[in-house]
Structure formats: C-alpha cells, structure tokens
Amino acid sequence: MERNDIIELTITDISEEGKALGRFENFVVFVKHAIPGDVVRAKVWKARRKFAEADIEEFITYSPFRQTPQCKYFGMCGGCAWQNIRYDEQLSFKQKRVEDAFMHIGGFSKLNIKPIIPSATEYFYRNKMEFSFAEHQWLPREAFQERKNNATENEITFGLGFHPMNNWEKVLDIDECWLQSETSNRILNCIRRFTIDHSIPVYSQDNRNGYFRNLVIREGKHTNEIMVNIVSFEHSPTMMKQLADYLLKEIPAITTIVNTVNTKIAQIARGEEEHCYFGNGFITEKIGKYSFKISADSFFQTNTFQTEKLYSVVKEFGELSQVDAVLDLYCGTGTIGIFLSDSCKKITGIDVIESAINDAKVNAEINSINNADFILADLQKGIQFSSTGISHPDLIILDPPRNGLHHKVVSDVINISPSKIVYVSCNPATQARDCKILTEFGYEIEEIQPVDMFPHTTHVESVAKISKKSKQEFSGTV
C-alpha cells in the first residue's frame, strides 16, 4: 500500500484511541470520521509497514449505528468524538474495549465482566468545563470567510472555546457546548461579549503579555451552586470588579466568582494567587448523603450523577463490615473514602498531592467523619504503616492515574496481602496489566464492572473486584 492509493474499506472496529479502523487485505487502515458499519472509499495519506491512515473520499454505505450529532461544532473541537454514534452502540464499544483489554493485555480467557452501567444523561452531564482564550481563532475556511464579512476585527481574531484537535495555538470560538448546562453557555457568551466590548487583551504565549487565559465554570448538579473562575496572567482588581458586576446582573444564578492568577508559561487553569470577587470562593456538591467542598483548584469527579453509581459499585465490591480497616491509595480529595466511611471501622487515604489531601480533610470535617484519616505521601517511595494507623488492612482500594500502578505500589500491595482489593481505573489497558501481575501472586478477579462516565467520548471507567486465594489454591511466594 502506498500514499494516495484509493481503497474500499468496511469499517469494523474502533481502536483504544477512538480511531475507526478497517482491514484491506489484512492490512490495518485507520480512517478519520468513520464509524463501525460504514463502507467507504478512502485515500491513503500515510503508509507504514504495519498500518496505514486514510481520509474518506466517499461513503458507499452509511453505518446503521450513525446518528446526527447534536453539536454544530462536532468534528472540529477535540471533544465528543462519538456524538455521531448511537448511544447504545457507544456502550457496546466501551464494553468490548474492557473485554479486549483483559483478554489481550491481561491474558484472561474467562472473566465475569458485567454489562456496562450507562449514564443517566447523555448531554449536560459535566460539572466542570475549561475554556481557553486565544489571540488566534480557528474556523473552517468557509465559516471564517462568512465571519470575516460580518464581524469586527476583534471578533475575527479573538477566540474563546476549545482547541481544535492537535492545535494548541488557536481556539475554536464556540457559543454553545452540550456537555455542561444551558447556564454555562450563557456565562460563556457573556464573558465573550464583555471581553470584546472592553477590548481586553488575551494572553499571548509568544509575547508573554495580555490578560485572560482560561474560563473555568463549575456547577453543583445537586446544589445548583455555580462558580465562575477567570484565569488571568495578571491581577486587575478594577477590571475584575466590572466583570463580576456585569455577570451577576446578567446571570444572578452565579454563587461565586473567582480570579486565579497564573504567571507561568504552562497553559493550565491553575495559578499562584486566588482572589474572590463574589461569594465564598467555593461551591458544594453532594454524592449520596455526603457533601463536598469544591474550590477553584479542587479535583472532583466530573460526572456527578455517575460518580454515585461508580462509588456504589466500589462499596458493593468491598463487602465491608464494621470491623474492617481500609487503605485508600491515590485517594485524591477523599470522596471514595468518605462515601465508604459508614461501612467500615477505619479508612486511611494516601495521596501525593498536598491540595487534594487538604481538601480531603476539609470534606471529612464537613461531613463529621471521625473514622477517616488522609495522609500526604508519595506511594512510589513505599507505604509507611507507622503513619497510616492500619497495620493490616482488610481492603485496599486502588484508583491510580491513567498510567496505572507504579511497580513499587504493586510490590507493596502484594506484600501487605489484603484479603480484598477493589481496583478503580480510567484505563482498562493498564488495569488489565496490573491485574495480571496480582493474579500471579495469589489473587483472582471475581467481577469487573464497566461504568460509562463520559458519553460521546472513548473513555470508560472499570471497577475490578479482586480477592486473595486460599493457601490450598495458591502455593506461590512473593
């Protein structure tokens, strides 16, 4: 196969990264904007020894799994890559992704993988959105020409929205997103209008000057509290006061307005200073019967409604009693530990991020939790039991980042030898890899429960229930 070849393909699957793929004479070909079931004529633009990439020239047959995307920016921004696939089929692909990971990476042939838990809502499910300001706006050629003929120079160059795929210099200027809420869209458009009307300079990474960098909107789905956080390169109290007054007049539902100052090069929505211009500087949210304080910089699971389902699976798999001690590794802001605290004797959470541990302690205090401790420590340097207050945990909860467990953590867990492990993962591939190691040292996987936290994306959460085999069943040594 060579560059510029025209080939006919039946799309049969979606890769772990969300790329549609088909096979041409047993050669794997990845195709943009296709979905399983499509039959296409495609033009090869990259040919390698083991695979090729191609663009669609013509649809011969459309997949029965297709649907019309709700969002007018579909295919242009970097999110919601599956909005053109029926939701029931999205769930099927995610289920298969978990099954394939444990089969091909973990080497497991027979596992009890339960049907995926769907999201109760397909749209407006996120409680946090981050938008970027940019000097340079990205639009498809036709749309840019239309805007150029009907807009001011500021409106043409300035952008507030999302970075298009693989382009971190420009921003796709948007006026609506289907992920958070209608109120979020109104806030987005109010801030765009204020920025243009007041000719506020947007931060330039090249020149290291300007003002606005990011807009972060956080919402309490159960409490209806709303935070607007403007991330800026400098602190301008006069300008921020004007913006706060304008926002509160237009959208009285806002409960707090924060300005985070980030003077660093890195384009992240965090900073060194935080100034509150309205409200108390945080919002609260509920998961089950528990309340959580969410500040501008706090980590919190993004889909509130699904988080309760996810944590309920963790609680079910943990099979806790009032005499059990629990070790919660990678505990973050303590949400899982607090959710489980009424079902065990003691729970200790460990994380390396100081702000997360501080938030966890505050959340425990808010909920009057007396049997939960949270410790700042680097798990990669080993678990220090003298600081945990738990000499031998009955259950270990693992909730690592996407790259999975560090080898030191795996070794420590095996040496601790708890009777039960519950492994929560946002990456089935690394979860399957880690589970394979655990099963080589006397553990078995009882159940796996996939959970869809992010409809219209390729992401899937997975919870594994893991138990220690009896000595009769296992005679190996660590």
Tab-separated table of N, CA and C in Angstrom, residues 96 109 112 129 149 177 199 233 360 388 456 478:
chain	number	residue	atom	x	y	z
A	96	LYS	N	-16.768	-3.723	24.924
A	96	LYS	CA	-15.795	-4.533	24.179
A	96	LYS	C	-14.368	-4.102	24.485
A	109	SER	N	-8.986	-15.495	29.903
A	109	SER	CA	-9.912	-16.084	28.929
A	109	SER	C	-11.345	-16.106	29.423
A	112	ASN	N	-15.856	-12.716	34.709
A	112	ASN	CA	-17.228	-12.243	34.904
A	112	ASN	C	-17.240	-10.723	34.714
A	129	MET	N	-16.208	22.665	33.283
A	129	MET	CA	-15.731	22.879	31.918
A	129	MET	C	-14.625	23.915	31.940
A	149	ASN	N	-16.788	38.630	6.756
A	149	ASN	CA	-17.666	39.573	6.059
A	149	ASN	C	-18.695	40.218	6.976
A	177	CYS	N	-22.047	24.570	24.094
A	177	CYS	CA	-21.480	23.239	24.269
A	177	CYS	C	-22.557	22.392	24.937
A	199	SER	N	-12.405	45.460	24.960
A	199	SER	CA	-11.097	45.308	24.282
A	199	SER	C	-10.025	44.789	25.241
A	233	PHE	N	-3.362	36.295	33.418
A	233	PHE	CA	-1.903	36.410	33.514
A	233	PHE	C	-1.506	37.455	34.556
A	360	ALA	N	-9.436	16.786	51.250
A	360	ALA	CA	-9.997	15.567	51.840
A	360	ALA	C	-10.269	15.757	53.333
A	388	THR	N	-0.050	5.328	58.928
A	388	THR	CA	-1.428	5.073	58.475
A	388	THR	C	-2.374	4.698	59.602
A	456	HIS	N	-20.359	9.936	24.642
A	456	HIS	CA	-19.882	10.562	23.401
A	456	HIS	C	-18.365	10.705	23.346
A	478	VAL	N	6.074	-14.468	47.142
A	478	VAL	CA	6.391	-13.155	46.579
A	478	VAL	C	7.899	-13.024	46.470
